[in-house]
XYZ file of C-alpha atoms in Angstrom:
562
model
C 67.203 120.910 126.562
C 71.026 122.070 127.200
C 72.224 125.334 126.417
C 73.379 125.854 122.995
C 75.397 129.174 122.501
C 73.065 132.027 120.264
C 76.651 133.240 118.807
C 79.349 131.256 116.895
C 82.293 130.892 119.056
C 84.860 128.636 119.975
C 83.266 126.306 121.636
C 80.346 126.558 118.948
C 83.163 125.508 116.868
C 84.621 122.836 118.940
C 80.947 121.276 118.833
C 80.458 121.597 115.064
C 83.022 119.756 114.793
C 82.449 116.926 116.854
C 78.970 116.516 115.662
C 79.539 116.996 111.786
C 82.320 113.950 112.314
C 80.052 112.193 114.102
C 77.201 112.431 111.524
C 79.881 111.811 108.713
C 80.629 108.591 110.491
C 76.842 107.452 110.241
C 76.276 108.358 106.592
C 80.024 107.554 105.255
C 78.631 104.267 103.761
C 75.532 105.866 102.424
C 77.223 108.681 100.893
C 80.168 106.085 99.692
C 77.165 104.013 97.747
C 76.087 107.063 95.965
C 79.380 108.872 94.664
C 79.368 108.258 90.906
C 81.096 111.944 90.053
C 83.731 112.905 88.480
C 85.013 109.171 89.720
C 82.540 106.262 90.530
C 85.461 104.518 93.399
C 82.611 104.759 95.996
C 84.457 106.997 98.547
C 83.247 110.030 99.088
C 81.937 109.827 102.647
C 85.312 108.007 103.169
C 87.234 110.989 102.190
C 84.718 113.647 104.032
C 85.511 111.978 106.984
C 88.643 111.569 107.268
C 89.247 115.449 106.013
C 86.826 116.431 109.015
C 88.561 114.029 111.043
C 91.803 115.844 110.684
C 89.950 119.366 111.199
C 88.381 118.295 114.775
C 91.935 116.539 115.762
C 93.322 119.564 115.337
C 90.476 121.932 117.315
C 90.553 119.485 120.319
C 94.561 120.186 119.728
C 93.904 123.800 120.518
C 92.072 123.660 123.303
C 93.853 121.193 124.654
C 96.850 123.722 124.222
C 95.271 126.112 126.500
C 94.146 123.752 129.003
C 97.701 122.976 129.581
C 98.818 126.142 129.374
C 96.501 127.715 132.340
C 95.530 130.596 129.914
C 91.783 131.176 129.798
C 91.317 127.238 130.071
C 89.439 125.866 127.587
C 88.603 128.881 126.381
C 90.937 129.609 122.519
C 89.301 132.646 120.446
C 86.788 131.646 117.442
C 89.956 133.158 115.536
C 92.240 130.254 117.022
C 89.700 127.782 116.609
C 88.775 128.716 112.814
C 92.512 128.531 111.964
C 92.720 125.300 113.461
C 90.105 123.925 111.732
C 90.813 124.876 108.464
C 94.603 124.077 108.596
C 93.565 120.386 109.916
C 91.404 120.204 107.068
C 93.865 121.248 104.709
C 96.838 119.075 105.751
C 94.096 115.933 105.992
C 92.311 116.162 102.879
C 91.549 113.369 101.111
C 90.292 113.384 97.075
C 88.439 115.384 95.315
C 85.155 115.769 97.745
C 87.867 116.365 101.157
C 89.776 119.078 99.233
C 87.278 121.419 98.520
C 85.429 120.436 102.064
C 88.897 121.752 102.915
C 88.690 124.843 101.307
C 84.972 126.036 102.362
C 86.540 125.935 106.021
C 89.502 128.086 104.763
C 87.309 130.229 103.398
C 84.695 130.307 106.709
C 88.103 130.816 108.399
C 89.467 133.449 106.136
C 86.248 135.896 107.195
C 86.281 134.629 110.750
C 89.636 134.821 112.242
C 90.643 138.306 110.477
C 93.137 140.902 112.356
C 89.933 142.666 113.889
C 87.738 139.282 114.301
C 85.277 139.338 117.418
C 85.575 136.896 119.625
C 82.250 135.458 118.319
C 80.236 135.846 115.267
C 77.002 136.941 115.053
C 74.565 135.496 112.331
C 75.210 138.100 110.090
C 78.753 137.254 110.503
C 78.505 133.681 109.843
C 76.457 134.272 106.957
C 79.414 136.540 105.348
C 82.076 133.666 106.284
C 79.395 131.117 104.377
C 79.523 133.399 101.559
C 83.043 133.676 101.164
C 83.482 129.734 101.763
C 81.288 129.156 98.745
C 83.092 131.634 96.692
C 86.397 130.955 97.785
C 85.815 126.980 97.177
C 84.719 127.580 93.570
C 87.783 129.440 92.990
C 89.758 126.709 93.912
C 88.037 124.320 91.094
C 89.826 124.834 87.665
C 86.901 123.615 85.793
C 83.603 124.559 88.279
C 80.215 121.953 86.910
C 77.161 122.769 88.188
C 75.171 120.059 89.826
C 77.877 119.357 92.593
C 79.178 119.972 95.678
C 80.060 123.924 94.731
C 76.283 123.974 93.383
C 75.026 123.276 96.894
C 77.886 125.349 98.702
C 76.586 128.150 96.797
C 73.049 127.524 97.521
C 73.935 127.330 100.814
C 75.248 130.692 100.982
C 72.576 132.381 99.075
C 70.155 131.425 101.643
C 72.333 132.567 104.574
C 72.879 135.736 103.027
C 68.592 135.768 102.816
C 68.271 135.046 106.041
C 67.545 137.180 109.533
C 68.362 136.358 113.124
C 71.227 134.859 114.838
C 73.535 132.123 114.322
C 70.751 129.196 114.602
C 68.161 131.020 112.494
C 71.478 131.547 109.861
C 72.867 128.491 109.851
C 69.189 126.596 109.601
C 68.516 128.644 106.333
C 72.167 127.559 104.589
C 70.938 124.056 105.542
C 67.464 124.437 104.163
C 68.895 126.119 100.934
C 71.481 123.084 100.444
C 69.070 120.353 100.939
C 67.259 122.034 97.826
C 69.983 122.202 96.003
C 71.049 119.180 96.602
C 67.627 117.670 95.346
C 68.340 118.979 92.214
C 71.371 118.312 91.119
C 70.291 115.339 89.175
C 68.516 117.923 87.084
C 71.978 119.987 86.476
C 74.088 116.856 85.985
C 72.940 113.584 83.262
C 75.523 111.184 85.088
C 73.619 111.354 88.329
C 69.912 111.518 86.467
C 71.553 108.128 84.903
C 72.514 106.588 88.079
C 69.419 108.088 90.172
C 71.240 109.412 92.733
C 72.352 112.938 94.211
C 75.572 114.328 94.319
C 77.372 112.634 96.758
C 79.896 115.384 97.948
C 76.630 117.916 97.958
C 75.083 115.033 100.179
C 78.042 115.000 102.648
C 77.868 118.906 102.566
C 74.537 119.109 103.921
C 75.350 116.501 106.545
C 78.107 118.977 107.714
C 75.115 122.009 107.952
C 72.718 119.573 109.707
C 75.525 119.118 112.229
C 76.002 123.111 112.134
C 72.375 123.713 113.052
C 72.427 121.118 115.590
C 75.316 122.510 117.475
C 73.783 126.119 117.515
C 70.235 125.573 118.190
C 70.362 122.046 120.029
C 68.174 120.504 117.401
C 68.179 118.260 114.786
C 67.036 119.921 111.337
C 64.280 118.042 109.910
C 65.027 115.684 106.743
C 68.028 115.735 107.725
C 69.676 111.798 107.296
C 72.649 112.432 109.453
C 71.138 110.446 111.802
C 72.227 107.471 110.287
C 70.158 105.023 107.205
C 67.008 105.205 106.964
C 64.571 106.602 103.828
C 64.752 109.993 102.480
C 62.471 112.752 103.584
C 61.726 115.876 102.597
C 63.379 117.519 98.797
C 65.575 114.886 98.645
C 63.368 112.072 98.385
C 62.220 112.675 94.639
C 65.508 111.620 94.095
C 66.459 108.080 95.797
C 70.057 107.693 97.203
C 70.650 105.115 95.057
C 68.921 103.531 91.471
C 67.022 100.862 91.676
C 69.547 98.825 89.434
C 72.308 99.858 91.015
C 74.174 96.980 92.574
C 76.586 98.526 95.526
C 79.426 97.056 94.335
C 79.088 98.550 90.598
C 80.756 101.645 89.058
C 80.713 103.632 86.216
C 82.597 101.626 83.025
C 85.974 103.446 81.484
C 86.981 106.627 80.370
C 88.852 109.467 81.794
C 92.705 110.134 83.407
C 94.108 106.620 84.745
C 95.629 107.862 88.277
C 94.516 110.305 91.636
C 97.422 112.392 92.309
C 97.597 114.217 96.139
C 99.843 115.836 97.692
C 100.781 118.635 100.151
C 103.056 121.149 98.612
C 104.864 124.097 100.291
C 105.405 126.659 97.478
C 104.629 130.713 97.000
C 101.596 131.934 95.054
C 103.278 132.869 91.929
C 104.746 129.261 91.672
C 101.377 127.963 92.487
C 99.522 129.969 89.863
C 102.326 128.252 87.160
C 101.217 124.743 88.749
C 97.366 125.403 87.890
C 98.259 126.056 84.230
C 100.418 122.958 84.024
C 98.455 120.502 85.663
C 95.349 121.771 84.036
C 96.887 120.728 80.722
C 97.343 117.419 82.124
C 94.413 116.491 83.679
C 90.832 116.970 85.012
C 89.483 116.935 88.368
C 92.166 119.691 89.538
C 91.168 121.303 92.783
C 94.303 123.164 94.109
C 93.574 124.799 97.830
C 95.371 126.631 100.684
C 97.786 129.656 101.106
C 100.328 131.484 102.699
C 103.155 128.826 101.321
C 100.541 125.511 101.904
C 98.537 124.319 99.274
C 96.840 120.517 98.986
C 96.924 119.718 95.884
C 94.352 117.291 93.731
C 94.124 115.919 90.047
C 93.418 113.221 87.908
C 96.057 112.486 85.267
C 97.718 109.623 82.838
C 100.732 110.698 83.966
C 101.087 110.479 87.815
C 104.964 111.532 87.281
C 105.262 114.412 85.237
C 102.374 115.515 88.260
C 104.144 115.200 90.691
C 106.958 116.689 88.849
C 105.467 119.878 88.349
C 104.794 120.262 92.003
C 108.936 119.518 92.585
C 109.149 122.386 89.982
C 106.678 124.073 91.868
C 108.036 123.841 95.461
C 108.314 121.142 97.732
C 105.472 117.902 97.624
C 104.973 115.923 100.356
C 102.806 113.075 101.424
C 102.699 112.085 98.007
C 99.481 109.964 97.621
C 99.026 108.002 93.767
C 95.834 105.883 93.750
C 95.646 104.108 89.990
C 91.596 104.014 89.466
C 91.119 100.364 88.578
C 89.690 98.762 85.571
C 86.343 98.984 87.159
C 86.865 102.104 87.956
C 86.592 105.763 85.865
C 85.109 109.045 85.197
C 81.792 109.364 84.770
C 81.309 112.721 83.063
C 79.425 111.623 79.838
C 76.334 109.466 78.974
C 76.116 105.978 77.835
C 78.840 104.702 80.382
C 78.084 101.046 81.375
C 77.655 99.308 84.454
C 81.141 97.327 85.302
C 81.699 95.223 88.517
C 84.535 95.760 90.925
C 87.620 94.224 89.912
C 88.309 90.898 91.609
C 91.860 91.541 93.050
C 94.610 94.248 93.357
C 97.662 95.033 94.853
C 98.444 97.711 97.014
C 101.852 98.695 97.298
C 104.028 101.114 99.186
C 107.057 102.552 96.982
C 109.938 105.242 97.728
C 109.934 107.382 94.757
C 107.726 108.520 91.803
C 109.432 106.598 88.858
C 108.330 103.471 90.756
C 105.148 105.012 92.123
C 104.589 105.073 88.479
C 106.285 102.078 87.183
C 104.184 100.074 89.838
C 100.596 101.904 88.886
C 101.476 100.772 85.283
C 101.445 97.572 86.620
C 97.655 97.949 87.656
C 98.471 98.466 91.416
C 98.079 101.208 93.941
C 100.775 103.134 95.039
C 101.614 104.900 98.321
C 104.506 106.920 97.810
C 106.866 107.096 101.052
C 109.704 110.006 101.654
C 112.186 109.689 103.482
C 110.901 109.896 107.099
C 107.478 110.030 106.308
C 106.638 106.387 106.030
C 102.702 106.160 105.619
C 100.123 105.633 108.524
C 98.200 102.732 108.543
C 95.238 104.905 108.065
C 96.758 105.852 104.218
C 97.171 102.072 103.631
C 93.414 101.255 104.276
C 92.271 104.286 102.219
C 94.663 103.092 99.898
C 92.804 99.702 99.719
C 89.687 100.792 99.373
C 90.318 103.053 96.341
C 91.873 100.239 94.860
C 87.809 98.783 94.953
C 88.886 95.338 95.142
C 87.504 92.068 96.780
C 90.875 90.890 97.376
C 93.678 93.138 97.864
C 97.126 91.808 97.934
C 99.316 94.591 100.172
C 102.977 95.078 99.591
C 104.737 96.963 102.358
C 108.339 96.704 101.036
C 109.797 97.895 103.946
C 111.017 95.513 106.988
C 109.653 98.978 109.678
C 106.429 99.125 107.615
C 105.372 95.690 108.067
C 103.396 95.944 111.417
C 102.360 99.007 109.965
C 100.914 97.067 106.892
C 99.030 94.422 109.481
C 97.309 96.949 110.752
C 95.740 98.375 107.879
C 94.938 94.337 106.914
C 93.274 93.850 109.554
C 90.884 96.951 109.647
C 89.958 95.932 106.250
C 89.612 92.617 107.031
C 86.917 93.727 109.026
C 85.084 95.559 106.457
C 84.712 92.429 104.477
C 87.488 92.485 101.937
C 90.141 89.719 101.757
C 94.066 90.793 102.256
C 96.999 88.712 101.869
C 100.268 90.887 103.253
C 103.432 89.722 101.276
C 106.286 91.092 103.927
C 107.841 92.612 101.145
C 111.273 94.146 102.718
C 112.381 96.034 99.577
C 110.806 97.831 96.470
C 112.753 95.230 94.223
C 111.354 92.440 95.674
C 108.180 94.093 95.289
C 108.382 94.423 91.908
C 109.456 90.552 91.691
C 106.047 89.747 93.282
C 104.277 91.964 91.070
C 105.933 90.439 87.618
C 104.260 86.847 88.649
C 100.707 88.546 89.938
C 97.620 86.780 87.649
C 94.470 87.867 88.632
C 93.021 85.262 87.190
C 94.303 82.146 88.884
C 93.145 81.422 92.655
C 94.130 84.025 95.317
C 95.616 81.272 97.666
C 98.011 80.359 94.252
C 98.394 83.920 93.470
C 99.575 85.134 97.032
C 102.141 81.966 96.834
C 103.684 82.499 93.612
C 103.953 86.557 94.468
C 105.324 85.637 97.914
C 107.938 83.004 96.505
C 109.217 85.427 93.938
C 109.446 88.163 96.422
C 111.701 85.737 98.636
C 113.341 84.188 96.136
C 114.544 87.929 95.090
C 117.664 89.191 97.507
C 117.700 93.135 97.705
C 120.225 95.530 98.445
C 120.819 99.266 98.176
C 123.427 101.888 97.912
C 123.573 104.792 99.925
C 125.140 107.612 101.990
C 125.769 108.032 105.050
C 124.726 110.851 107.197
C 126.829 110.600 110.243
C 129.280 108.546 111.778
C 128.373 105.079 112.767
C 129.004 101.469 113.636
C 127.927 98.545 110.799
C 128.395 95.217 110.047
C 131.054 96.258 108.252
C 133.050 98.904 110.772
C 132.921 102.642 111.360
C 131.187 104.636 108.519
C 131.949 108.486 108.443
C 129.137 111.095 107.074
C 129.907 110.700 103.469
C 130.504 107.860 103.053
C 129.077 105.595 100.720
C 127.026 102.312 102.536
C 126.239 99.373 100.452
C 123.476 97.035 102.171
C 122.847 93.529 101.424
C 119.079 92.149 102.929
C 119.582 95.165 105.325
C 123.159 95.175 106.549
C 126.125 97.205 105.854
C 128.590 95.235 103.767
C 130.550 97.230 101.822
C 131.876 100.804 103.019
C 133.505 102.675 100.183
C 134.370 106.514 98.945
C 133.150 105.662 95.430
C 129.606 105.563 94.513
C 129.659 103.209 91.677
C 133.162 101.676 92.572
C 130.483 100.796 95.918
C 127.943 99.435 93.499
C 130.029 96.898 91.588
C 131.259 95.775 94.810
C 127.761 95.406 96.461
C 126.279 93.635 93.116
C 129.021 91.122 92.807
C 128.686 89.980 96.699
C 124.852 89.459 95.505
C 125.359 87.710 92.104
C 128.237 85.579 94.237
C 125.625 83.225 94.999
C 124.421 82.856 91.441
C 121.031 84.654 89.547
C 119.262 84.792 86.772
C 118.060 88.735 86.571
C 119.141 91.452 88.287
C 116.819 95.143 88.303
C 118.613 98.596 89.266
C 116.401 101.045 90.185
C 118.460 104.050 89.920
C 117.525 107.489 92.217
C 117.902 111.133 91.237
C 121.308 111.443 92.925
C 123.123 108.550 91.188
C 126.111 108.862 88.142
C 124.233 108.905 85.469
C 127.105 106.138 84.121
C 126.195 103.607 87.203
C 123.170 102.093 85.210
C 125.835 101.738 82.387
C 128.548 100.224 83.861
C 126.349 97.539 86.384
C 125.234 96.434 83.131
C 128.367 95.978 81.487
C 129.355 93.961 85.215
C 126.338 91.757 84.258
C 126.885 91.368 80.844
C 130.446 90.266 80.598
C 131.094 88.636 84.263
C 127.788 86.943 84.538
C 126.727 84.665 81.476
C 122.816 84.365 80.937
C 121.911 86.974 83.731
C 119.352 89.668 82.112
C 119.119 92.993 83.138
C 116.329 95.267 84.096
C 116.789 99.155 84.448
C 114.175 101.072 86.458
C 114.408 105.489 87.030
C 113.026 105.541 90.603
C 113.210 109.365 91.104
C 113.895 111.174 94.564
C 113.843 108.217 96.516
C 115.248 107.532 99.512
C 118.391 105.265 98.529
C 120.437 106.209 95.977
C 120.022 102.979 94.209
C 118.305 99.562 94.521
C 119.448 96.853 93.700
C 117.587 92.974 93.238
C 119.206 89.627 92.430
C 116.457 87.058 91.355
């Protein structure tokens, strides 16, 4: 048997890690099949891995650091190690289960990498950093229900505390209390005594102290199921993973807040306290995590804008995530919720600003909100498709640099046995032209032709400013000045913004049209809606107008020509 370290140190970290995301990856499905609280969209292994993922990317980071660096190589202190953990964690975290795995790290890290921290733990040590990961991670939830993931964190912790010895004997006890727990939450919680399962973010918890154990001791705890699928054994066993009627594809039937909202937010305390209060009176499901000016932020709410508004208010929100739960889809926190089958098709779409992150989850599709030079990975796309809990997905890049991007993420879910149909979508208008002629209903072949012909029957351009000097289609821009593209190229230079708009939206109608949308961005006149309309209305006979607010997006306005 290889030596396993008796103390909790860097390295004991660095393996933790690696093992807990390696486990994760064996159970993701299992613990996906299972999640039916607070929102039956079957990902909560999904989003526990990909949170861990993020925390051992950036541990291997560190030590890579001092590898290259010649100093102590491979060697970083538990401090350096903690921090990096729970700082991947937090910038990765993914709904409602990866945001508070992100927080029990903080708080393990919070106790462990202290001004006077050792440069490894002993068990009484760890125990205290369990303890105040429990705590810390309950604190976080505005509205803490027993019977979940905080149920078994705390369980965990108890038992630690309990315990005597060093780090294995410690961190075998936290996993012996959780597995407990985690046997009875159906007894704490009706929605999973009514589905016959366990609490699926307790389950993934308790995957991530099996891998603990493992890495201090060498051993694999017994009853543990992190070795991959297989039946139940030990506590958890009076409680199958899933009901016997349960069909894998089925979730819990409506109620609850219509939209996920996530993001990253860089704001002080007292700003973040205001947030909780405003958020709380919009929502459920709020878990807000982090400090020292970097919080992740996570609720469920009918009104994705005014959330992410009250983070602007707040501070500043980035990678700006707004999953719409579909009809299928919805909170389970009550009794007599019905069985309902995935929906048959959805469109994912990525969008530049809120007011069409929203417009477009009105619609009924998924939204992946883009700044400004953070376009999304393809890794937020396919997480983005599988919260949409679709057969058939129809993806919408709207963005010519986005679109190998976009193939990508098709392709990985391909694999996983859902159908996708990219529409090369090169602008959020002709997104939205697509999206007006989606039916469900009809064929997916017919549907995917229809949405692609209006999305290419639909000419785009945009008005914006330019940041430097520059050579265009057009000639030499100067910073400042105002750019009006047409499909993608410079046009029209001009001083005036709106002067630049009539210009731009008369090259486009030029070549006839029957409707032209605006979608108009925080830092346009607030007369530019106006007088394009007027442009239409008495230049243009029988040409209809459509008016859309897109918010802080990245072009000061949008304009489409169908």
């Amino acid at each position: 048997m290889p030596q396993v370290p008796q103390t909790f140190d860097a390295l004991a970290v660095r393996a933790w890690c690696g093992l807990a995301l390696d486990a994760l990856g064996r159970a993701r499905e299992e613990i996906d099949a299972i999640n039916v609280y607070p929102v039956a969209d079957g990902d909560t292994g999904t989003n526990l891995y990909l949170t861990l993922e993020s925390a051992a990317t950036a541990v291997e980071a560190v030590f890579a650091g001092h590898e290259a660096g010649g100093v102590d190589p491979g060697r970083p202190t538990l401090a350096d190690a903690v921090r990096a953990m729970a700082h991947g964690a937090l910038i990765g975290a993914r709904g409602n289960s990866g945001t508070i795995l992100a927080q029990l790290l903080r708080g393990m890290a919070q106790v462990l990498a202290g001004d006077d921290a050792p440069a490894h733990a002993d068990g009484a040590g760890l125990g205290l950093a369990l303890r105040h990961a429990a705590d810390s991670a309950r604190q976080a939830v505005a509205h803490p229900v027993e019977g979940t993931v905080l149920t078994v964190a705390s369980a965990a912790a108890d038992a630690a505390g309990s315990a005597d010895g060093d780090c294995g004997a410690v961190a075998r006890a936290a996993y012996e209390g959780a597995r407990t727990a985690l046997a009875e939450t159906p007894d704490r919680l009706d929605v999973l005594r009514q589905a016959g399962v366990v609490d699926a973010g307790g389950r993934g918890l308790v995957t991530v102290l099996a891998a603990l154990v493992e890495s201090l001791t060498g051993e694999t705890p017994r009853g543990t199921a992190a070795r991959g699928p297989g039946p139940h054994t030990g506590p958890e066993a009076s409680h199958p993973a899933v009901a016997p009627c349960a069909d894998d594809d089925a979730v819990f039937g409506p109620g609850g807040p219509a939209f996920e909202v996530i993001y990253l937010l860089e704001a002080e305390d007292a700003a973040v306290a205001r947030l909780r209060e405003r958020l709380d009176l919009l929502g459920d499901s709020l878990v807000v995590v982090g400090g020292d000016g970097l919080w992740n932020v996570h609720v469920h709410v009918d009104d994705a804008g005014a959330a992410v508004e009250a983070g602007v208010e707040a501070g500043r929100p980035y990678r700006i995530r707004i999953t719409h739960f579909g009809a299928g889809d919805a909170h389970a926190p009550g009794a007599g919720r019905t069985i309902a089958e995935r929906v048959q098709r959805a469109v994912v779409a990525v969008v530049p600003g809120e007011g069409l992150a929203g417009l477009y989850a009105e619609a009924g599709a998924t939204a992946v909100l883009a700044r400004p030079g953070e376009p999304p990975a393809s890794g937020e796309l396919v997480q983005a498709v599988r919260r949409a809990h679709a057969r058939e997905v129809v993806l919408l890049p709207n963005d010519a640099e986005l679109r190998h991007t976009a193939a990508a993420a098709a392709e990985q879910v391909r694999a996983q046995g859902v159908r996708v149909a990219l529409i090369p979508t090169r602008s959020a208008v002709q997104g939205i032209a697509a999206l007006a002629v989606h039916e469900p209903e009809r064929r997916f072949d017919e549907d995917v032709v229809a949405m692609t012909s209006a999305a290419g029957a639909t000419r785009y351009a945009e008005v914006t400013v330019a940041e430097r000097q520059s050579w265009t289609m057009a000639g030499i821009c100067q910073a400042g000045d105002v750019l009006g593209l047409v499909d993608g190229d410079v046009a029209v230079i001009g001083q005036d913004l709106t002067e630049t708009a009539l210009a731009v939206l008369d090259r486009m109608l030029a070549a006839g049209g029957e409707l032209v949308t605006l979608v108009v961005g925080d830092g346009a006149p607030e007369s530019v809606a106006e007088r394009l309309e007027a442009r239409v209305r008495e230049g243009y006979l029988a040409v209809d107008t459509v008016v859309h607010h897109g918010g802080r997006q990245g072009s000061v306005l949008l304009i489409g020509v169908e």
